[in-house]
Amino acid sequence: MKFKLTALTALVLSTNTMADIYVDANYKSHDIGAVKVGSNFGLEGLDVNAEVSTVKGNYDKTELEAAYQFNITSNWYVTPSANYVFNKKMSGLIGSNYSIDDTYFIDNDGKEITGLGFTGSEEVEQFERTNVAKFSLKTGYNFDNGFYTAARFRHEMGGTKLISESTAYGAYIERIGNDSKKPVLTKLGTKSSSEELKTNRWDLTVGYDASEFAPIAAQYNYVHRDYSGVFTGQEKSHEMKLVYTGFESAAPYIEYTANESRDNELKAGFHYTF
């Protein structure tokens, strides 16, 4: 059984060639909207697209993607792709730490003087939102009975940069008279460093196109992310998508994402091919 073109183009992880021009628009929880426009420019297997996203009606980011599908057999394919995200610039001071340690000094007469000086350090951390480069490789297989499966690995560089500045201070005693002294604060040095966020993402997808029996296509996608650099840790998500394929050119869809470490999301949209 051959897959219906409108069903698979409606799915983000579809495997068939896109139409010459397509538009995908969606809106999801937390007032996040996106519109994607893409084309194969007449070359079968090519997909070049641009997506603009908004948050609460305000511009948030623009993502560009280029992908090419290599058909190994009539059912098995491999697709490398590259993305670049232009994020709206944002920054903020997350926190600072300041510590003071009392110390003592010995004057010229060999007497200990306490409380006249200190050594300390100050550390300031600031996060900046940065652009993101993404490189991925996906492979999938379409079965003749309507089922399909796919796996993808993607490495992402950027999104968040940590700017850390650490300054060390010290003090010494200065004589300003025969019987008077004063502590003098001095900056011993400043160190700065910056580190980008890095993300490794894995997607495992299974789906079924029931177009031969009903105008419905369903898909489940498991997402696993590993973070390093600025943040370390893992994040897991479960994406469930349902597409109506009864129209000739338009395919409305709804998607629910269950996140294990943050709020769940509901997204609705449509895919239209020209």
XYZ file of N, CA, C and O in Angstrom, residues 1 9 20 61 82 133-134 151 167 172 182 200 239 252 260:
60
model
N 0.834 -1.188 0.000
C 0.000 0.000 0.000
C 0.868 1.237 0.000
O 1.789 1.361 0.785
N 3.277 14.471 4.194
C 3.812 15.823 4.218
C 3.300 16.591 5.415
O 3.944 17.530 5.880
N 6.371 21.428 -4.274
C 7.249 22.530 -4.642
C 7.249 23.632 -3.587
O 8.288 24.180 -3.270
N 12.188 34.257 17.225
C 13.341 33.676 16.528
C 12.987 33.334 15.094
O 11.808 33.246 14.721
N 20.890 20.495 8.147
C 21.565 21.533 8.928
C 20.583 22.672 9.175
O 19.830 23.051 8.272
N 23.361 26.561 16.129
C 23.653 25.760 14.945
C 23.294 24.305 15.249
O 23.658 23.777 16.297
N 22.561 23.676 14.321
C 22.106 22.298 14.522
C 22.517 21.444 13.327
O 22.361 21.859 12.179
N 14.583 7.249 13.092
C 15.464 7.596 14.202
C 16.342 8.759 13.753
O 16.789 8.796 12.596
N 36.497 38.227 40.528
C 37.491 39.210 40.935
C 37.965 38.909 42.344
O 37.142 38.709 43.251
N 46.119 45.412 52.687
C 47.362 45.525 53.421
C 47.282 46.751 54.328
O 46.372 47.570 54.223
N 46.040 52.317 58.514
C 44.769 52.090 57.837
C 44.904 50.918 56.863
O 45.971 50.695 56.292
N 22.773 17.351 22.834
C 22.645 16.172 21.985
C 21.219 15.660 22.099
O 20.737 15.391 23.209
N 5.953 12.968 22.309
C 5.119 13.750 21.401
C 4.129 12.821 20.687
O 4.534 11.841 20.059
N -4.938 19.525 8.575
C -4.910 20.033 9.950
C -4.405 18.951 10.904
O -4.600 17.749 10.665
N 8.734 15.411 30.830
C 8.978 14.824 32.142
C 9.543 15.821 33.145
O 9.530 15.560 34.337
